[in-house]
Every structure is written in structure tokens, then in C-alpha cells.
Amino acid sequence: MSDAVVIEDLHKSFGPLEVLTGIDLTVTSGEVVCVIGPSGSGKSTLLRCVNLLESPTRGRIHTLGVEITDPDCELDALRRRIGMVFQQFNLFGHLTVLDNLTIAQRRVLRRTRAEAERIARENLDRVGLGDKAGAYPAHLSGGQQQRVAIARSLSMGPELMLFDEPTSALDPELVGDVLTVMRDLATEGMTMLVVTHEMAFARDVADRVVFMDGGVIVEQGAPAAVLGDPTEERTRTFLRRVLDPTHLSDAELD
Ligand SMILES: Nc1ncnc2c1ncn2[C@@H]1O[C@H](COP(=O)(O)OP(=O)(O)OP(=O)(O)O)[C@@H](O)[C@H]1O
Ligand SMILES: [Mg+2]
């Protein structure tokens, strides 16, 4: 087993604000790692450092065997091997679903139209939207749009998928279909680093759960351990709050 992501002593500041203060994390090929933690704890920043959408202030990151913190690394070539799915789907509204899936394949990977369309249709089938190739994004539900965004990523043949709260902008009844697609992807062996608030997904699908707070990894381990029987008080407090949003801490009651 090789390592898909190796993060060593990662620090990231925005001006005077220290957002990540010493993260060490390894993701093995084929592994699904879910990152949970309160708002502002640095989860998105961590994910964005993995493909250098943010450049670390200090530390080293190897992604898919490439040291991306090396100024001479071939960043464009590396980014082609990584898929990223955000809360916002970022589809082109003036293009059909099929064209949304083929445009980067043709421009970036130089695939012919026929080949790009074949791969696009395969991936639309894979996310359960084989009948939507000719539709425009505005005519799809949020959950369908997010599945199109995932199919678009998969059409590029990624070796690693990064997800940043892919379901948190969706109406509750649309979340399940997107999680099912992600679950299938995990079963097929895709390496996935997933920031999520979906605790049931983390529990059932993740090989490992990482709890972040205040720019550090507070605790990580098997889902049953971190979610079911955490050792750190901060993890317990967070889980109480997520599982029961009406819960107020003692400090908040003062
Ligand atoms: N480009 C930026 N410039 C300045 N500050 C930033 C920038 N990006 C993030 N931050 C700050 O860094 C901190 C961590 O942000 P980040 O988005 O990583 O948190 P998060 O854990 O993903 O939170 P959420 O759950 O709300 O998405 C926050 O205080 C945020 O305001
Ligand atoms: Mg975030």
C-alpha cells in the first residue's frame, strides 16, 4: 500500500491568523478518511492545502507521490490527478450536463469529443443520471447537480477525491442520493478525503475519522472509537453538540 497523501507539520496562516498549527496526517491509497470538527477549525483550509489551492506557511505535503510544497513540482499535472467536490457545485449554467462533463476532458486531457462523451455517459450512469445528459443544470435539483459535479470529477479519472461538505447546501431529502454515490465510490476503492457533518456517513463509510479543532488534529482513529467512545473532552463536546444541536455548553449558559 502506498500513501496517497502525507502531510507533515503543516502550518497555515492568513496574515496574523494562524489557522493550521502543526498537522500531521497520512492517507493511504484506497482509504476513506473523514474530517469532522467545528466551524472555523481549519478543515477546508487543510483540504485546500492538499492540492495547493492554499499554500502552506510551513511544513511538507506529498500528494500522490509528488512533493507539492516543492516550488519546482509540476502542479498542473498533479492537479489533473485529483478530483475536488465543493459545497457549491460550480457547474456551467449555459452548458448541458453532457457538455459540463466533456469540456475539461477535451481541453485539459485532449480527448476527442467521442471519447469524452463516452466517458461522460459512463459516469452519468454511475451517479444515476444517465437520462439527464441533455438537461441544463438549472433544471436539476441540488442533489442532482451535485451528482453531476461528482460525475464531472470522475470523468477526469482522478486517483484521489477531495470532498468539502458536499451535502451541506442540500435540502435534507436530497442528501441521501449524493451520499449513496460517495459510498459506492468508496466501495470501488477510491481514495477519499472527506470533510463532512454527516456523522452516519463517517461512521459507516470512513476507514478513519479525524477530529479537528483550533487548527490541530485533536483525535483520530476508527469511526467507532472517535465517534462512539472518544478519548478527548473536546471531541465529546463537539459530538454532543452535533448530535443534539439544542445542547448548550456550560460556558454558553453562564
Ligand atoms: N482566504 C482566507 N483569508 C483569511 N482567512 C481565511 C481564509 N480562508 C479561511 N480563513 C479563516 O481560517 C479559519 C479556518 O477556516 P476554514 O474554512 O478552514 O474552516 P472550516 O473548518 O472549513 O469551517 P466550516 O465548517 O465553517 O467550513 C477561519 O477563521 C476562516 O475565517
Ligand atoms: Mg469549511
mmCIF file of C-alpha atoms and ligand atoms in Angstrom:
data_model
loop_
_atom_site.group_PDB
_atom_site.id
_atom_site.type_symbol
_atom_site.label_atom_id
_atom_site.label_comp_id
_atom_site.label_asym_id
_atom_site.label_seq_id
_atom_site.Cartn_x
_atom_site.Cartn_y
_atom_site.Cartn_z
ATOM 1 C CA MET A 1 0.000 0.000 0.000
ATOM 2 C CA SER A 2 1.371 3.374 -0.949
ATOM 3 C CA ASP A 3 0.475 6.652 0.662
ATOM 4 C CA ALA A 4 -1.824 8.962 -1.296
ATOM 5 C CA VAL A 5 -1.295 11.957 0.970
ATOM 6 C CA VAL A 6 1.437 12.598 3.514
ATOM 7 C CA ILE A 7 1.156 15.824 5.491
ATOM 8 C CA GLU A 8 3.991 16.761 7.840
ATOM 9 C CA ASP A 9 3.968 19.628 10.301
ATOM 10 C CA LEU A 10 1.565 21.700 8.204
ATOM 11 C CA HIS A 11 1.081 25.282 9.295
ATOM 12 C CA LYS A 12 -1.077 27.856 7.552
ATOM 13 C CA SER A 13 -1.623 31.485 8.497
ATOM 14 C CA PHE A 14 -3.718 34.175 6.899
ATOM 15 C CA GLY A 15 -1.893 37.332 7.979
ATOM 16 C CA PRO A 16 -1.779 37.213 11.764
ATOM 17 C CA LEU A 17 -4.406 34.469 11.951
ATOM 18 C CA GLU A 18 -2.917 31.011 12.481
ATOM 19 C CA VAL A 19 -5.455 28.605 11.030
ATOM 20 C CA LEU A 20 -3.465 25.354 10.980
ATOM 21 C CA THR A 21 -0.846 24.891 13.665
ATOM 22 C CA GLY A 22 1.030 21.664 13.039
ATOM 23 C CA ILE A 23 -0.960 18.984 11.217
ATOM 24 C CA ASP A 24 0.462 15.515 10.579
ATOM 25 C CA LEU A 25 -1.798 13.244 8.567
ATOM 26 C CA THR A 26 -1.324 10.339 6.193
ATOM 27 C CA VAL A 27 -3.962 8.948 3.856
ATOM 28 C CA THR A 28 -3.178 5.523 2.410
ATOM 29 C CA SER A 29 -4.223 4.601 -1.139
ATOM 30 C CA GLY A 30 -7.743 3.228 -1.109
ATOM 31 C CA GLU A 31 -8.507 4.695 2.283
ATOM 32 C CA VAL A 32 -11.539 6.865 3.130
ATOM 33 C CA VAL A 33 -10.748 9.490 5.755
ATOM 34 C CA CYS A 34 -13.495 11.739 7.103
ATOM 35 C CA VAL A 35 -12.560 15.040 8.732
ATOM 36 C CA ILE A 36 -15.002 16.473 11.242
ATOM 37 C CA GLY A 37 -14.834 19.479 13.541
ATOM 38 C CA PRO A 38 -16.426 22.789 14.410
ATOM 39 C CA SER A 39 -16.801 25.685 12.005
ATOM 40 C CA GLY A 40 -13.558 27.614 11.625
ATOM 41 C CA SER A 41 -11.365 24.749 12.835
ATOM 42 C CA GLY A 42 -9.439 24.699 9.545
ATOM 43 C CA LYS A 43 -10.993 21.703 7.750
ATOM 44 C CA SER A 44 -11.410 23.415 4.376
ATOM 45 C CA THR A 45 -8.005 25.030 4.637
ATOM 46 C CA LEU A 46 -6.439 21.620 5.273
ATOM 47 C CA LEU A 47 -8.202 20.138 2.247
ATOM 48 C CA ARG A 48 -7.208 23.074 0.055
ATOM 49 C CA CYS A 49 -3.570 22.677 1.038
ATOM 50 C CA VAL A 50 -3.588 19.097 -0.297
ATOM 51 C CA ASN A 51 -3.853 20.358 -3.882
ATOM 52 C CA LEU A 52 -2.192 23.677 -3.146
ATOM 53 C CA LEU A 53 -5.272 25.858 -3.568
ATOM 54 C CA GLU A 54 -3.754 27.324 -0.399
ATOM 55 C CA SER A 55 -0.001 27.337 0.047
ATOM 56 C CA PRO A 56 1.237 26.216 3.433
ATOM 57 C CA THR A 57 3.167 28.640 5.594
ATOM 58 C CA ARG A 58 5.329 25.795 6.864
ATOM 59 C CA GLY A 59 5.599 22.023 6.548
ATOM 60 C CA ARG A 60 5.645 19.453 3.752
ATOM 61 C CA ILE A 61 2.918 17.736 1.771
ATOM 62 C CA HIS A 62 3.332 14.798 -0.604
ATOM 63 C CA THR A 63 0.230 14.196 -2.707
ATOM 64 C CA LEU A 64 0.166 11.097 -4.950
ATOM 65 C CA GLY A 65 3.913 10.816 -4.569
ATOM 66 C CA VAL A 66 4.633 14.407 -5.587
ATOM 67 C CA GLU A 67 6.003 16.899 -3.093
ATOM 68 C CA ILE A 68 3.618 19.761 -3.793
ATOM 69 C CA THR A 69 5.399 22.033 -1.377
ATOM 70 C CA ASP A 70 8.431 21.843 -3.674
ATOM 71 C CA PRO A 71 8.302 25.062 -5.750
ATOM 72 C CA ASP A 72 9.507 23.112 -8.816
ATOM 73 C CA CYS A 73 6.749 20.483 -8.756
ATOM 74 C CA GLU A 74 4.521 20.142 -11.805
ATOM 75 C CA LEU A 75 1.365 21.407 -10.181
ATOM 76 C CA ASP A 76 -0.959 21.328 -13.204
ATOM 77 C CA ALA A 77 -0.056 17.727 -13.968
ATOM 78 C CA LEU A 78 -0.657 16.763 -10.365
ATOM 79 C CA ARG A 79 -3.982 18.603 -10.081
ATOM 80 C CA ARG A 80 -5.313 16.624 -13.047
ATOM 81 C CA ARG A 81 -4.983 13.509 -10.914
ATOM 82 C CA ILE A 82 -7.069 14.959 -8.060
ATOM 83 C CA GLY A 83 -10.829 15.499 -8.065
ATOM 84 C CA MET A 84 -12.401 18.113 -5.823
ATOM 85 C CA VAL A 85 -16.067 18.486 -4.976
ATOM 86 C CA PHE A 86 -17.263 21.516 -3.018
ATOM 87 C CA GLN A 87 -20.452 22.523 -1.268
ATOM 88 C CA GLN A 88 -21.257 24.679 -4.317
ATOM 89 C CA PHE A 89 -21.405 22.620 -7.474
ATOM 90 C CA ASN A 90 -19.881 25.226 -9.839
ATOM 91 C CA LEU A 91 -21.493 23.820 -12.983
ATOM 92 C CA PHE A 92 -21.618 25.930 -16.138
ATOM 93 C CA GLY A 93 -25.246 27.063 -16.379
ATOM 94 C CA HIS A 94 -25.112 27.698 -20.125
ATOM 95 C CA LEU A 95 -23.895 24.178 -20.918
ATOM 96 C CA THR A 96 -25.814 20.909 -20.867
ATOM 97 C CA VAL A 97 -24.899 18.258 -18.358
ATOM 98 C CA LEU A 98 -23.031 16.338 -21.049
ATOM 99 C CA ASP A 99 -21.013 19.392 -22.087
ATOM 100 C CA ASN A 100 -20.237 20.156 -18.437
ATOM 101 C CA LEU A 101 -18.687 16.691 -18.263
ATOM 102 C CA THR A 102 -16.765 16.821 -21.532
ATOM 103 C CA ILE A 103 -15.307 20.336 -21.577
ATOM 104 C CA ALA A 104 -12.338 19.724 -19.268
ATOM 105 C CA GLN A 105 -11.739 16.254 -20.689
ATOM 106 C CA ARG A 106 -11.371 17.787 -24.138
ATOM 107 C CA ARG A 107 -9.468 20.944 -23.195
ATOM 108 C CA VAL A 108 -7.221 19.593 -20.474
ATOM 109 C CA LEU A 109 -6.859 15.901 -21.334
ATOM 110 C CA ARG A 110 -7.158 16.460 -25.114
ATOM 111 C CA ARG A 111 -9.694 13.676 -25.515
ATOM 112 C CA THR A 112 -11.752 13.558 -28.696
ATOM 113 C CA ARG A 113 -15.410 14.530 -28.462
ATOM 114 C CA ALA A 114 -16.488 10.909 -28.988
ATOM 115 C CA GLU A 115 -14.225 9.558 -26.278
ATOM 116 C CA ALA A 116 -15.088 12.344 -23.833
ATOM 117 C CA GLU A 117 -18.812 11.737 -24.383
ATOM 118 C CA ARG A 118 -18.442 8.004 -23.891
ATOM 119 C CA ILE A 119 -16.635 8.543 -20.582
ATOM 120 C CA ALA A 120 -19.139 11.238 -19.551
ATOM 121 C CA ARG A 121 -22.103 8.934 -20.169
ATOM 122 C CA GLU A 122 -20.444 6.122 -18.214
ATOM 123 C CA ASN A 123 -20.032 8.417 -15.263
ATOM 124 C CA LEU A 124 -23.558 9.828 -15.508
ATOM 125 C CA ASP A 125 -24.816 6.244 -15.336
ATOM 126 C CA ARG A 126 -22.583 5.663 -12.377
ATOM 127 C CA VAL A 127 -24.252 8.509 -10.405
ATOM 128 C CA GLY A 128 -27.734 7.504 -11.538
ATOM 129 C CA LEU A 129 -28.249 10.358 -14.023
ATOM 130 C CA GLY A 130 -27.884 8.583 -17.346
ATOM 131 C CA ASP A 131 -31.111 10.198 -18.550
ATOM 132 C CA LYS A 132 -30.002 13.801 -17.814
ATOM 133 C CA ALA A 133 -27.205 14.230 -20.369
ATOM 134 C CA GLY A 134 -29.159 16.812 -22.362
ATOM 135 C CA ALA A 135 -30.549 18.757 -19.399
ATOM 136 C CA TYR A 136 -29.313 22.153 -18.205
ATOM 137 C CA PRO A 137 -28.157 22.458 -14.583
ATOM 138 C CA ALA A 138 -30.961 24.888 -13.680
ATOM 139 C CA HIS A 139 -33.499 22.173 -14.422
ATOM 140 C CA LEU A 140 -31.944 19.745 -11.946
ATOM 141 C CA SER A 141 -32.382 19.513 -8.187
ATOM 142 C CA GLY A 142 -29.446 20.447 -5.952
ATOM 143 C CA GLY A 143 -28.764 16.781 -5.278
ATOM 144 C CA GLN A 144 -28.742 16.003 -8.987
ATOM 145 C CA GLN A 145 -26.428 18.955 -9.655
ATOM 146 C CA GLN A 146 -24.028 17.722 -7.006
ATOM 147 C CA ARG A 147 -24.056 14.250 -8.563
ATOM 148 C CA VAL A 148 -23.287 15.852 -11.940
ATOM 149 C CA ALA A 149 -20.355 17.637 -10.294
ATOM 150 C CA ILE A 150 -19.101 14.307 -8.936
ATOM 151 C CA ALA A 151 -19.511 12.658 -12.359
ATOM 152 C CA ARG A 152 -17.594 15.566 -13.911
ATOM 153 C CA SER A 153 -14.733 14.964 -11.479
ATOM 154 C CA LEU A 154 -14.764 11.218 -12.101
ATOM 155 C CA SER A 155 -14.626 11.774 -15.859
ATOM 156 C CA MET A 156 -11.121 13.129 -15.399
ATOM 157 C CA GLY A 157 -10.015 9.772 -13.955
ATOM 158 C CA PRO A 158 -8.840 11.025 -10.549
ATOM 159 C CA GLU A 159 -6.660 8.931 -8.270
ATOM 160 C CA LEU A 160 -7.728 10.911 -5.210
ATOM 161 C CA MET A 161 -11.030 12.647 -4.435
ATOM 162 C CA LEU A 162 -11.348 15.571 -2.037
ATOM 163 C CA PHE A 163 -14.843 16.422 -0.814
ATOM 164 C CA ASP A 164 -15.595 19.584 1.162
ATOM 165 C CA GLU A 165 -19.038 19.302 2.748
ATOM 166 C CA PRO A 166 -20.613 18.091 -0.493
ATOM 167 C CA THR A 167 -24.081 17.750 1.026
ATOM 168 C CA SER A 168 -24.342 20.717 3.365
ATOM 169 C CA ALA A 169 -26.042 23.025 0.836
ATOM 170 C CA LEU A 170 -28.699 20.435 0.011
ATOM 171 C CA ASP A 171 -32.251 20.028 1.233
ATOM 172 C CA PRO A 172 -32.303 17.110 3.685
ATOM 173 C CA GLU A 173 -34.266 14.815 1.379
ATOM 174 C CA LEU A 174 -31.607 15.185 -1.356
ATOM 175 C CA VAL A 175 -28.608 14.326 0.809
ATOM 176 C CA GLY A 176 -29.085 10.553 0.675
ATOM 177 C CA ASP A 177 -28.607 10.168 -3.093
ATOM 178 C CA VAL A 178 -25.310 12.050 -3.010
ATOM 179 C CA LEU A 179 -24.063 10.023 -0.041
ATOM 180 C CA THR A 180 -25.010 6.817 -1.872
ATOM 181 C CA VAL A 181 -22.818 7.842 -4.810
ATOM 182 C CA MET A 182 -19.940 8.588 -2.429
ATOM 183 C CA ARG A 183 -20.467 5.296 -0.635
ATOM 184 C CA ASP A 184 -20.298 3.408 -3.968
ATOM 185 C CA LEU A 185 -17.123 5.245 -4.849
ATOM 186 C CA ALA A 186 -15.585 4.224 -1.531
ATOM 187 C CA THR A 187 -16.598 0.602 -2.114
ATOM 188 C CA GLU A 188 -14.905 0.685 -5.514
ATOM 189 C CA GLY A 189 -11.666 1.583 -3.762
ATOM 190 C CA MET A 190 -11.343 5.306 -4.457
ATOM 191 C CA THR A 191 -9.031 7.171 -2.080
ATOM 192 C CA MET A 192 -11.169 9.845 -0.447
ATOM 193 C CA LEU A 193 -10.567 12.695 1.973
ATOM 194 C CA VAL A 194 -13.977 13.966 3.020
ATOM 195 C CA VAL A 195 -14.892 16.951 5.187
ATOM 196 C CA THR A 196 -18.416 16.262 6.369
ATOM 197 C CA HIS A 197 -21.037 16.889 9.013
ATOM 198 C CA GLU A 198 -22.769 13.622 8.130
ATOM 199 C CA MET A 199 -21.887 11.539 11.163
ATOM 200 C CA ALA A 200 -23.741 8.435 9.952
ATOM 201 C CA PHE A 201 -21.765 8.521 6.712
ATOM 202 C CA ALA A 202 -18.493 8.936 8.615
ATOM 203 C CA ARG A 203 -19.414 6.079 10.922
ATOM 204 C CA ASP A 204 -20.427 3.680 8.127
ATOM 205 C CA VAL A 205 -18.043 4.552 5.291
ATOM 206 C CA ALA A 206 -14.839 6.012 6.740
ATOM 207 C CA ASP A 207 -11.843 3.845 7.482
ATOM 208 C CA ARG A 208 -10.676 6.606 9.787
ATOM 209 C CA VAL A 209 -12.222 9.709 11.336
ATOM 210 C CA VAL A 210 -10.146 12.781 12.118
ATOM 211 C CA PHE A 211 -11.470 15.343 14.591
ATOM 212 C CA MET A 212 -10.010 18.841 14.195
ATOM 213 C CA ASP A 213 -10.398 21.815 16.477
ATOM 214 C CA GLY A 214 -8.487 25.083 16.587
ATOM 215 C CA GLY A 215 -6.138 24.187 13.742
ATOM 216 C CA VAL A 216 -4.900 20.871 15.142
ATOM 217 C CA ILE A 217 -5.943 17.235 14.962
ATOM 218 C CA VAL A 218 -7.313 16.574 18.413
ATOM 219 C CA GLU A 219 -8.077 12.904 17.888
ATOM 220 C CA GLN A 220 -8.180 10.342 15.099
ATOM 221 C CA GLY A 221 -8.915 6.676 14.737
ATOM 222 C CA ALA A 222 -11.518 4.123 13.764
ATOM 223 C CA PRO A 223 -15.011 5.616 13.426
ATOM 224 C CA ALA A 224 -16.379 3.502 16.254
ATOM 225 C CA ALA A 225 -13.695 4.835 18.586
ATOM 226 C CA VAL A 226 -13.721 8.536 17.634
ATOM 227 C CA LEU A 227 -17.485 8.823 17.237
ATOM 228 C CA GLY A 228 -18.609 6.205 19.712
ATOM 229 C CA ASP A 229 -16.105 6.452 22.525
ATOM 230 C CA PRO A 230 -13.819 9.484 22.101
ATOM 231 C CA THR A 231 -10.934 9.948 24.496
ATOM 232 C CA GLU A 232 -10.723 13.756 24.290
ATOM 233 C CA GLU A 233 -13.156 16.047 26.050
ATOM 234 C CA ARG A 234 -13.196 18.446 23.071
ATOM 235 C CA THR A 235 -14.348 15.624 20.799
ATOM 236 C CA ARG A 236 -17.120 14.706 23.220
ATOM 237 C CA THR A 237 -18.318 18.284 23.462
ATOM 238 C CA PHE A 238 -18.389 18.606 19.668
ATOM 239 C CA LEU A 239 -20.263 15.345 19.173
ATOM 240 C CA ARG A 240 -22.829 16.243 21.837
ATOM 241 C CA ARG A 241 -23.476 19.481 20.007
ATOM 242 C CA VAL A 242 -23.704 17.895 16.551
ATOM 243 C CA LEU A 243 -25.917 15.064 17.663
ATOM 244 C CA ASP A 244 -28.105 17.398 19.718
ATOM 245 C CA PRO A 245 -27.956 20.926 18.256
ATOM 246 C CA THR A 246 -30.080 22.308 21.095
ATOM 247 C CA HIS A 247 -27.368 21.340 23.587
ATOM 248 C CA LEU A 248 -25.719 24.344 25.246
ATOM 249 C CA SER A 249 -22.354 24.083 26.910
ATOM 250 C CA ASP A 250 -21.917 25.284 30.471
ATOM 251 C CA ALA A 251 -19.960 28.275 29.190
ATOM 252 C CA GLU A 252 -22.824 29.305 26.945
ATOM 253 C CA LEU A 253 -25.272 29.081 29.824
ATOM 254 C CA ASP A 254 -23.199 31.424 32.026
HETATM 255 N N1 LIG B 1 -8.565 33.125 2.398
HETATM 256 C C1 LIG B 1 -8.699 33.389 3.698
HETATM 257 N N2 LIG B 1 -8.293 34.581 4.206
HETATM 258 C C2 LIG B 1 -8.397 34.844 5.530
HETATM 259 N N3 LIG B 1 -8.890 33.987 6.441
HETATM 260 C C3 LIG B 1 -9.311 32.793 5.998
HETATM 261 C C4 LIG B 1 -9.248 32.436 4.616
HETATM 262 N N4 LIG B 1 -9.736 31.173 4.478
HETATM 263 C C5 LIG B 1 -10.093 30.788 5.721
HETATM 264 N N5 LIG B 1 -9.841 31.738 6.638
HETATM 265 C C6 LIG B 1 -10.074 31.647 8.086
HETATM 266 O O1 LIG B 1 -9.454 30.456 8.530
HETATM 267 C C7 LIG B 1 -10.227 29.839 9.547
HETATM 268 C C8 LIG B 1 -10.481 28.405 9.155
HETATM 269 O O2 LIG B 1 -11.301 28.393 8.007
HETATM 270 P P1 LIG B 1 -11.774 27.069 7.302
HETATM 271 O O3 LIG B 1 -12.631 27.489 6.160
HETATM 272 O O4 LIG B 1 -10.614 26.206 7.008
HETATM 273 O O5 LIG B 1 -12.659 26.395 8.449
HETATM 274 P P2 LIG B 1 -13.659 25.151 8.370
HETATM 275 O O6 LIG B 1 -13.251 24.235 9.444
HETATM 276 O O7 LIG B 1 -13.686 24.631 6.989
HETATM 277 O O8 LIG B 1 -15.061 25.805 8.765
HETATM 278 P P3 LIG B 1 -16.539 25.496 8.196
HETATM 279 O O9 LIG B 1 -17.003 24.254 8.921
HETATM 280 O O10 LIG B 1 -17.345 26.691 8.612
HETATM 281 O O11 LIG B 1 -16.463 25.316 6.722
HETATM 282 C C9 LIG B 1 -11.457 30.691 9.730
HETATM 283 O O12 LIG B 1 -11.260 31.534 10.815
HETATM 284 C C10 LIG B 1 -11.524 31.456 8.435
HETATM 285 O O13 LIG B 1 -12.169 32.686 8.630
HETATM 286 MG MG MG B 2 -15.144 24.530 5.523
#
